[in-house]
Amino acid sequence: MSENRTITEMRNPKSKNIDEKNVGEILRIINEEDALVALAVREALPQIEKLVEVCVETLNSGGRVFYVGAGTSGRIAFMDAVELVPTYGLSEGIFVPIIAGGFEALRRSIEGVEDLADEAQKDLMNHNLQAKDLVIGIAASGSTPYVRGALMYARQLGCKTALICNVDNPPLAQFADVVVSVVTGPEVIAGSTRMKAGTAQKMVLNMLSTTVMIKLGKVYDNLMVDVLVLNDKLRKRAINIVTELTGVDEETAKIVLEKTNHNVKLAVLHLISKKDLKECQKILSVEPSLRKAIVMLGG
């Protein structure tokens, strides 16, 4: 392999002459390559575990988690971060996604911005990055200048840093405390890292943020007890969660949820413990884990 070409830019021998294949053959090749992604992610589980621990430590210390990427990596970061708010009742501004080129880059490709390392520092300064924060750079090649700028600035401030990439021995590893390398190999279309590399990044961020939310007490059993009730679908989900965990009927669940301003965790604790809402709220203000709060109230 050329020293100037990462594995994400190499040609994939399995897709040689793909332009001569019929539709079914093309889809089969893509599918077979995609099937390799989960196996590659599995190899990186120990590093993902370390990053989860750093994230939890950061959030418990009052810090924020920044995702920083360009192009596909930045867009995937936005998808993961914004969905944590309704799903887990997470306050906005805790997981902060930053993409090279800003919001405009979410809807269209802005060429060249990934090469502007200094812009990453400006973007982080606009968010008042502090030493207690964690900055996670996401770059398939492990060398994107914009991500390098973000990690270098974070290091200067004393922040913890991490890198999620799709190559072995990424150049940016020197600026990261934790490196998650998911080596997905050459793409079906050479250099099209929105494919396997992007899929791997989405999987890693899903695993990372979901596990962090679980460890922060936002999940009871396998239910999202901190869900924000923002529409009819989520209202029905909240009712179902309350009925499943407490055994009450739907009408009772609706009534209690209205009393708690649709706070599922508070409603469940109230129904299981039989304690008044004020006492339950007081417990949850110091113990976010519903399971532990139930034990504390003798439920």
Coordinates of N, CA and C in Angstrom, one line a residue, residues 216-218 220 225-226 260 263-270 273 276-297:
L216 N -26.1 6.3 33.2 CA -26.5 7.5 33.9 C -27.9 7.4 34.5
G217 N -28.5 6.2 34.4 CA -29.8 5.9 35.1 C -31.0 6.3 34.2
K218 N -30.8 6.4 32.9 CA -31.9 6.8 32.1 C -32.7 5.7 31.5
Y220 N -34.5 1.8 32.7 CA -34.8 0.8 33.7 C -35.2 -0.5 33.0
V225 N -37.0 5.2 30.6 CA -37.9 5.8 31.6 C -37.7 7.4 31.7
D226 N -36.8 7.9 30.9 CA -36.6 9.4 30.9 C -37.1 10.0 29.6
T260 N -47.7 14.1 37.0 CA -46.3 14.2 37.1 C -45.7 15.0 35.9
N263 N -43.8 12.8 33.5 CA -42.4 12.3 33.9 C -42.6 10.8 34.3
V264 N -42.2 10.0 33.3 CA -42.4 8.5 33.5 C -41.7 8.0 34.7
K265 N -40.5 8.4 34.9 CA -39.7 7.8 36.1 C -40.4 8.2 37.4
L266 N -40.9 9.4 37.5 CA -41.6 9.8 38.7 C -42.9 9.1 38.9
A267 N -43.6 8.9 37.8 CA -44.9 8.2 37.9 C -44.7 6.7 38.3
V268 N -43.7 6.1 37.8 CA -43.4 4.7 38.1 C -43.0 4.6 39.6
L269 N -42.1 5.5 40.0 CA -41.6 5.4 41.4 C -42.8 5.7 42.4
H270 N -43.7 6.6 42.1 CA -44.8 6.9 42.9 C -45.8 5.7 43.0
S273 N -43.8 2.6 44.9 CA -43.4 2.9 46.3 C -44.6 3.2 47.2
D276 N -45.8 9.7 48.4 CA -46.3 10.9 47.6 C -45.3 11.4 46.6
L277 N -45.8 12.2 45.7 CA -45.0 12.6 44.6 C -43.8 13.5 45.0
K278 N -44.0 14.3 46.0 CA -43.0 15.2 46.5 C -41.8 14.4 47.0
E279 N -42.1 13.4 47.8 CA -41.0 12.5 48.3 C -40.3 11.8 47.2
C280 N -41.1 11.3 46.3 CA -40.5 10.6 45.1 C -39.6 11.5 44.3
Q281 N -40.1 12.8 44.1 CA -39.3 13.7 43.4 C -38.0 14.1 44.1
K282 N -38.1 14.2 45.4 CA -36.9 14.5 46.2 C -35.8 13.4 46.1
I283 N -36.3 12.1 46.1 CA -35.4 11.0 45.9 C -34.7 11.0 44.6
L284 N -35.5 11.2 43.5 CA -35.0 11.2 42.1 C -34.0 12.4 41.9
S285 N -34.1 13.5 42.6 CA -33.2 14.6 42.5 C -31.8 14.3 42.9
V286 N -31.7 13.3 43.8 CA -30.4 12.9 44.3 C -29.9 11.5 43.7
E287 N -30.9 10.7 43.3 CA -30.6 9.4 42.8 C -31.4 9.2 41.5
P288 N -30.7 9.4 40.3 CA -31.3 9.3 39.0 C -31.7 7.9 38.6
S289 N -31.1 6.9 39.2 CA -31.4 5.5 38.9 C -32.8 5.1 39.5
L290 N -33.7 4.8 38.6 CA -35.0 4.4 39.1 C -34.9 3.1 40.0
R291 N -34.1 2.2 39.6 CA -33.9 0.9 40.3 C -33.5 1.2 41.7
K292 N -32.5 2.1 41.9 CA -31.9 2.4 43.2 C -32.9 3.2 44.0
A293 N -33.7 4.1 43.3 CA -34.6 4.9 44.0 C -35.8 4.1 44.6
I294 N -36.2 3.0 43.9 CA -37.2 2.1 44.3 C -36.8 1.4 45.6
V295 N -35.5 1.0 45.6 CA -35.0 0.3 46.8 C -34.9 1.3 48.0
M296 N -34.5 2.5 47.7 CA -34.4 3.5 48.8 C -35.7 3.8 49.4
L297 N -36.8 3.7 48.6 CA -38.1 4.0 49.2 C -38.9 2.7 49.6

